[in-house]
mmCIF file of C-alpha atoms in Angstrom:
data_model
loop_
_atom_site.group_PDB
_atom_site.id
_atom_site.type_symbol
_atom_site.label_atom_id
_atom_site.label_comp_id
_atom_site.label_asym_id
_atom_site.label_seq_id
_atom_site.Cartn_x
_atom_site.Cartn_y
_atom_site.Cartn_z
ATOM 1 C CA UNK A 1 41.404 126.342 58.175
ATOM 2 C CA UNK A 2 37.901 126.937 59.512
ATOM 3 C CA UNK A 3 37.539 127.907 63.165
ATOM 4 C CA UNK A 4 36.188 125.433 65.690
ATOM 5 C CA UNK A 5 32.994 125.849 67.687
ATOM 6 C CA UNK A 6 34.946 127.009 70.747
ATOM 7 C CA UNK A 7 36.919 129.598 68.792
ATOM 8 C CA UNK A 8 33.794 130.936 67.100
ATOM 9 C CA UNK A 9 31.918 131.264 70.399
ATOM 10 C CA UNK A 10 34.839 133.116 71.989
ATOM 11 C CA UNK A 11 34.988 135.493 69.016
ATOM 12 C CA UNK A 12 31.199 136.097 68.899
ATOM 13 C CA UNK A 13 30.975 136.700 72.651
ATOM 14 C CA UNK A 14 33.879 139.131 72.500
ATOM 15 C CA UNK A 15 32.814 141.049 69.415
ATOM 16 C CA UNK A 16 29.055 141.191 70.071
ATOM 17 C CA UNK A 17 29.245 141.322 73.871
ATOM 18 C CA UNK A 18 26.902 138.382 74.406
ATOM 19 C CA UNK A 19 27.281 135.276 76.557
ATOM 20 C CA UNK A 20 26.419 132.463 74.175
ATOM 21 C CA UNK A 21 27.343 128.925 75.246
ATOM 22 C CA UNK A 22 26.181 127.124 72.107
ATOM 23 C CA UNK A 23 26.675 127.903 68.430
ATOM 24 C CA UNK A 24 23.006 127.020 67.919
ATOM 25 C CA UNK A 25 22.066 130.259 69.718
ATOM 26 C CA UNK A 26 23.255 132.147 66.651
ATOM 27 C CA UNK A 27 20.135 130.868 64.879
ATOM 28 C CA UNK A 28 18.193 133.953 66.016
ATOM 29 C CA UNK A 29 20.134 136.050 63.517
ATOM 30 C CA UNK A 30 20.900 138.792 66.048
ATOM 31 C CA UNK A 31 24.676 138.352 66.267
ATOM 32 C CA UNK A 32 24.945 138.137 62.491
ATOM 33 C CA UNK A 33 23.491 141.639 62.317
ATOM 34 C CA UNK A 34 25.964 142.818 64.967
ATOM 35 C CA UNK A 35 28.893 141.283 63.079
ATOM 36 C CA UNK A 36 27.902 143.132 59.906
ATOM 37 C CA UNK A 37 27.457 146.314 61.921
ATOM 38 C CA UNK A 38 31.016 145.997 63.242
ATOM 39 C CA UNK A 39 32.172 146.112 59.610
ATOM 40 C CA UNK A 40 29.872 148.737 58.061
ATOM 41 C CA UNK A 41 28.481 150.588 61.140
ATOM 42 C CA UNK A 42 25.170 151.164 59.356
ATOM 43 C CA UNK A 43 22.957 148.270 60.518
ATOM 44 C CA UNK A 44 19.746 149.453 62.267
ATOM 45 C CA UNK A 45 20.373 147.421 65.407
ATOM 46 C CA UNK A 46 17.407 149.033 67.126
ATOM 47 C CA UNK A 47 15.250 146.785 64.928
ATOM 48 C CA UNK A 48 17.163 143.651 65.939
ATOM 49 C CA UNK A 49 15.825 141.545 68.798
ATOM 50 C CA UNK A 50 18.822 140.243 70.725
ATOM 51 C CA UNK A 51 16.586 138.527 73.274
ATOM 52 C CA UNK A 52 14.458 136.895 70.573
ATOM 53 C CA UNK A 53 12.597 133.780 71.639
ATOM 54 C CA UNK A 54 9.826 133.503 69.041
ATOM 55 C CA UNK A 55 10.131 132.504 65.399
ATOM 56 C CA UNK A 56 8.602 135.763 64.140
ATOM 57 C CA UNK A 57 11.390 137.611 65.987
ATOM 58 C CA UNK A 58 13.970 135.431 64.269
ATOM 59 C CA UNK A 59 12.370 136.252 60.919
ATOM 60 C CA UNK A 60 12.539 139.961 61.709
ATOM 61 C CA UNK A 61 16.262 139.710 62.504
ATOM 62 C CA UNK A 62 17.040 137.882 59.290
ATOM 63 C CA UNK A 63 15.090 140.496 57.307
ATOM 64 C CA UNK A 64 17.431 143.126 58.736
ATOM 65 C CA UNK A 65 20.428 140.940 57.849
ATOM 66 C CA UNK A 66 19.168 140.356 54.299
ATOM 67 C CA UNK A 67 18.756 144.124 53.837
ATOM 68 C CA UNK A 68 22.423 144.548 54.811
ATOM 69 C CA UNK A 69 23.482 141.881 52.317
ATOM 70 C CA UNK A 70 21.447 143.582 49.588
ATOM 71 C CA UNK A 71 22.760 147.062 50.410
ATOM 72 C CA UNK A 72 26.408 146.014 50.305
ATOM 73 C CA UNK A 73 25.934 143.553 47.428
ATOM 74 C CA UNK A 74 27.102 140.543 49.417
ATOM 75 C CA UNK A 75 26.729 137.616 47.060
ATOM 76 C CA UNK A 76 25.984 134.833 49.515
ATOM 77 C CA UNK A 77 22.624 133.228 50.207
ATOM 78 C CA UNK A 78 21.374 133.231 53.802
ATOM 79 C CA UNK A 79 19.828 129.821 54.634
ATOM 80 C CA UNK A 80 17.221 131.403 56.878
ATOM 81 C CA UNK A 81 14.941 128.408 57.334
ATOM 82 C CA UNK A 82 17.791 126.078 58.262
ATOM 83 C CA UNK A 83 19.437 128.594 60.598
ATOM 84 C CA UNK A 84 16.176 129.310 62.445
ATOM 85 C CA UNK A 85 15.886 125.618 63.343
ATOM 86 C CA UNK A 86 18.934 126.278 65.543
ATOM 87 C CA UNK A 87 20.733 123.116 64.449
ATOM 88 C CA UNK A 88 24.436 122.860 65.193
ATOM 89 C CA UNK A 89 25.911 122.050 61.775
ATOM 90 C CA UNK A 90 23.968 124.660 59.778
ATOM 91 C CA UNK A 91 24.779 127.445 62.221
ATOM 92 C CA UNK A 92 28.410 126.363 62.518
ATOM 93 C CA UNK A 93 28.971 126.462 58.757
ATOM 94 C CA UNK A 94 27.271 129.840 58.298
ATOM 95 C CA UNK A 95 29.160 131.353 61.247
ATOM 96 C CA UNK A 96 32.429 130.066 59.788
ATOM 97 C CA UNK A 97 31.562 131.917 56.581
ATOM 98 C CA UNK A 98 30.713 135.052 58.604
ATOM 99 C CA UNK A 99 34.062 134.849 60.397
ATOM 100 C CA UNK A 100 35.902 134.528 57.105
ATOM 101 C CA UNK A 101 34.022 137.532 55.709
ATOM 102 C CA UNK A 102 34.731 139.541 58.871
ATOM 103 C CA UNK A 103 38.455 138.715 58.713
ATOM 104 C CA UNK A 104 38.521 140.097 55.186
ATOM 105 C CA UNK A 105 36.494 143.287 55.645
ATOM 106 C CA UNK A 106 36.670 144.344 59.304
ATOM 107 C CA UNK A 107 38.243 147.826 59.252
ATOM 108 C CA UNK A 108 39.963 147.454 62.626
ATOM 109 C CA UNK A 109 39.648 149.604 65.723
ATOM 110 C CA UNK A 110 37.327 149.337 68.709
ATOM 111 C CA UNK A 111 33.711 148.250 68.381
ATOM 112 C CA UNK A 112 31.323 148.906 71.274
ATOM 113 C CA UNK A 113 28.554 146.411 70.610
ATOM 114 C CA UNK A 114 26.452 147.388 73.640
ATOM 115 C CA UNK A 115 26.499 151.069 72.762
ATOM 116 C CA UNK A 116 25.641 150.337 69.127
ATOM 117 C CA UNK A 117 22.518 148.393 70.051
ATOM 118 C CA UNK A 118 21.540 150.526 73.043
ATOM 119 C CA UNK A 119 22.443 147.797 75.595
ATOM 120 C CA UNK A 120 19.255 145.910 74.771
ATOM 121 C CA UNK A 121 20.972 142.597 75.421
ATOM 122 C CA UNK A 122 19.861 142.647 79.048
ATOM 123 C CA UNK A 123 20.438 144.306 82.381
ATOM 124 C CA UNK A 124 23.567 146.246 83.251
ATOM 125 C CA UNK A 125 24.595 143.427 85.545
ATOM 126 C CA UNK A 126 24.358 140.933 82.698
ATOM 127 C CA UNK A 127 26.338 143.204 80.400
ATOM 128 C CA UNK A 128 29.006 143.607 83.084
ATOM 129 C CA UNK A 129 29.201 139.850 83.482
ATOM 130 C CA UNK A 130 29.743 139.468 79.761
ATOM 131 C CA UNK A 131 32.498 142.077 79.759
ATOM 132 C CA UNK A 132 34.195 140.290 82.675
ATOM 133 C CA UNK A 133 34.341 137.010 80.774
ATOM 134 C CA UNK A 134 35.803 138.186 77.479
ATOM 135 C CA UNK A 135 38.804 140.222 76.423
ATOM 136 C CA UNK A 136 37.754 143.601 74.916
ATOM 137 C CA UNK A 137 38.019 143.571 71.125
ATOM 138 C CA UNK A 138 39.895 146.875 71.211
ATOM 139 C CA UNK A 139 42.770 145.236 73.089
ATOM 140 C CA UNK A 140 42.765 142.214 70.809
ATOM 141 C CA UNK A 141 42.875 144.356 67.654
ATOM 142 C CA UNK A 142 45.532 146.672 69.126
ATOM 143 C CA UNK A 143 47.667 143.660 69.966
ATOM 144 C CA UNK A 144 47.271 142.361 66.423
ATOM 145 C CA UNK A 145 48.241 145.731 64.908
ATOM 146 C CA UNK A 146 51.266 145.973 67.191
ATOM 147 C CA UNK A 147 52.519 142.612 65.939
ATOM 148 C CA UNK A 148 52.082 143.682 62.309
ATOM 149 C CA UNK A 149 48.806 141.851 61.690
ATOM 150 C CA UNK A 150 47.121 144.854 60.056
ATOM 151 C CA UNK A 151 43.388 145.584 59.593
ATOM 152 C CA UNK A 152 41.298 142.780 58.216
ATOM 153 C CA UNK A 153 43.538 140.055 59.619
ATOM 154 C CA UNK A 154 42.371 137.630 62.266
ATOM 155 C CA UNK A 155 42.812 139.239 65.740
ATOM 156 C CA UNK A 156 43.810 137.218 68.773
ATOM 157 C CA UNK A 157 41.031 134.951 69.939
ATOM 158 C CA UNK A 158 39.924 135.777 73.486
ATOM 159 C CA UNK A 159 40.660 133.026 76.008
ATOM 160 C CA UNK A 160 37.019 132.639 76.967
ATOM 161 C CA UNK A 161 34.728 129.661 77.448
ATOM 162 C CA UNK A 162 37.138 127.599 79.534
ATOM 163 C CA UNK A 163 34.367 125.183 80.472
ATOM 164 C CA UNK A 164 33.562 124.561 76.819
ATOM 165 C CA UNK A 165 37.263 124.073 76.053
ATOM 166 C CA UNK A 166 37.568 121.484 78.826
ATOM 167 C CA UNK A 167 34.516 119.655 77.515
ATOM 168 C CA UNK A 168 36.041 119.648 74.040
ATOM 169 C CA UNK A 169 39.333 118.297 75.419
ATOM 170 C CA UNK A 170 37.527 115.493 77.256
ATOM 171 C CA UNK A 171 35.625 114.668 74.077
ATOM 172 C CA UNK A 172 38.862 114.426 72.066
ATOM 173 C CA UNK A 173 40.397 112.176 74.738
ATOM 174 C CA UNK A 174 37.351 109.898 74.700
ATOM 175 C CA UNK A 175 37.434 109.699 70.890
ATOM 176 C CA UNK A 176 41.135 108.744 71.016
ATOM 177 C CA UNK A 177 40.336 105.920 73.452
ATOM 178 C CA UNK A 178 37.547 104.648 71.206
ATOM 179 C CA UNK A 179 39.870 104.769 68.188
ATOM 180 C CA UNK A 180 42.487 102.685 70.034
ATOM 181 C CA UNK A 181 39.845 100.132 71.065
ATOM 182 C CA UNK A 182 38.563 99.878 67.491
ATOM 183 C CA UNK A 183 42.108 99.317 66.222
ATOM 184 C CA UNK A 184 42.678 96.536 68.760
ATOM 185 C CA UNK A 185 39.399 94.833 67.829
ATOM 186 C CA UNK A 186 40.267 95.087 64.139
ATOM 187 C CA UNK A 187 43.639 93.451 64.747
ATOM 188 C CA UNK A 188 41.987 90.640 66.726
ATOM 189 C CA UNK A 189 39.498 89.979 63.911
ATOM 190 C CA UNK A 190 42.270 89.944 61.304
ATOM 191 C CA UNK A 191 44.291 87.474 63.396
ATOM 192 C CA UNK A 192 41.247 85.206 63.855
ATOM 193 C CA UNK A 193 40.619 85.246 60.103
ATOM 194 C CA UNK A 194 44.246 84.277 59.408
ATOM 195 C CA UNK A 195 44.021 81.346 61.834
ATOM 196 C CA UNK A 196 40.705 80.235 60.330
ATOM 197 C CA UNK A 197 42.122 80.263 56.807
ATOM 198 C CA UNK A 198 45.237 78.403 57.989
ATOM 199 C CA UNK A 199 43.286 75.484 59.490
ATOM 200 C CA UNK A 200 40.732 75.474 56.679
ATOM 201 C CA UNK A 201 43.519 75.075 54.109
ATOM 202 C CA UNK A 202 44.908 72.172 56.125
ATOM 203 C CA UNK A 203 41.493 70.478 56.145
ATOM 204 C CA UNK A 204 41.144 70.968 52.402
ATOM 205 C CA UNK A 205 44.553 69.365 51.904
ATOM 206 C CA UNK A 206 43.576 66.373 54.091
ATOM 207 C CA UNK A 207 40.268 66.085 52.252
ATOM 208 C CA UNK A 208 42.031 65.942 48.885
ATOM 209 C CA UNK A 209 44.534 63.385 50.105
ATOM 210 C CA UNK A 210 41.886 61.126 51.626
ATOM 211 C CA UNK A 211 39.717 61.362 48.518
ATOM 212 C CA UNK A 212 42.639 60.421 46.305
ATOM 213 C CA UNK A 213 43.493 57.403 48.447
ATOM 214 C CA UNK A 214 39.894 56.152 48.409
ATOM 215 C CA UNK A 215 39.632 56.625 44.639
ATOM 216 C CA UNK A 216 42.796 54.590 44.057
ATOM 217 C CA UNK A 217 41.427 51.820 46.307
ATOM 218 C CA UNK A 218 44.616 51.652 48.326
ATOM 219 C CA UNK A 219 43.987 48.828 50.905
ATOM 220 C CA UNK A 220 45.655 48.365 53.993
ATOM 221 C CA UNK A 221 44.521 51.805 55.191
ATOM 222 C CA UNK A 222 41.127 51.982 53.513
ATOM 223 C CA UNK A 223 39.216 51.507 56.737
ATOM 224 C CA UNK A 224 41.316 54.112 58.510
ATOM 225 C CA UNK A 225 40.910 56.631 55.738
ATOM 226 C CA UNK A 226 37.156 56.045 55.650
ATOM 227 C CA UNK A 227 37.015 56.694 59.365
ATOM 228 C CA UNK A 228 39.065 59.890 58.996
ATOM 229 C CA UNK A 229 36.767 61.094 56.238
ATOM 230 C CA UNK A 230 33.675 60.400 58.367
ATOM 231 C CA UNK A 231 35.169 62.519 61.161
ATOM 232 C CA UNK A 232 35.857 65.356 58.723
ATOM 233 C CA UNK A 233 32.231 65.486 57.554
ATOM 234 C CA UNK A 234 30.647 64.921 60.959
ATOM 235 C CA UNK A 235 28.070 67.614 61.846
ATOM 236 C CA UNK A 236 28.122 69.550 65.103
ATOM 237 C CA UNK A 237 24.999 67.769 66.388
ATOM 238 C CA UNK A 238 26.025 65.554 69.281
ATOM 239 C CA UNK A 239 29.669 66.472 68.900
ATOM 240 C CA UNK A 240 31.513 66.582 72.242
ATOM 241 C CA UNK A 241 34.926 68.285 72.092
ATOM 242 C CA UNK A 242 37.814 66.790 74.044
ATOM 243 C CA UNK A 243 38.730 68.279 77.398
ATOM 244 C CA UNK A 244 41.821 70.027 75.989
ATOM 245 C CA UNK A 245 39.908 71.706 73.099
ATOM 246 C CA UNK A 246 40.149 75.228 74.525
ATOM 247 C CA UNK A 247 42.270 76.284 71.572
ATOM 248 C CA UNK A 248 40.411 74.169 68.964
ATOM 249 C CA UNK A 249 38.480 76.113 66.342
ATOM 250 C CA UNK A 250 35.164 74.615 65.150
ATOM 251 C CA UNK A 251 34.230 75.012 61.511
#
């Protein structure tokens, strides 16, 4: 089963030692290069702009990533143009693929992302803040090995991004409430349709009976039946319902 946005962000922040809050931030291509470097340890991270803000810097990062794919014969197309637009769905799907690839090929052991890229992610204070908010990958991998997980398996996800998790929980709760409301409205509509059909069938039955009586020319009740028929076909114009018509349905 594919990882959720929250799980992916926790994993990326832990592995790459960044402090992303949105999956869309992966659209710069920088963390993708770091993920591949954690597997092969041969990505020229000095060429990768982790603080990229301009499109040409994004392009540069994806060129580095494409070179890695070519070198290691990774048969998967990189949707560069879509990723660089930093849209949620495109970046989520590609990061889910990256996570699956990493689970399969990560050799295990510690990976010092800051040392590998020369701590270019920002100031020492920022790097320290990142470290304080995520569980070191070395511990996570060691824990997985101790429990028999083995290299290449999915290590424990760091319990980071509590704020994002709370937001996700609130969103799920709100969606559940909306689902319940929709179900109630659907039931009300179905009940109204049943009542409408019930009374409509009764009117059709009365209409047939009255028509038959008029056709046969049955007389003492001809005038009464004519009056009933005129009421049945009366239009709504000028129609005044009786005072107790709260439960009467108008057709």
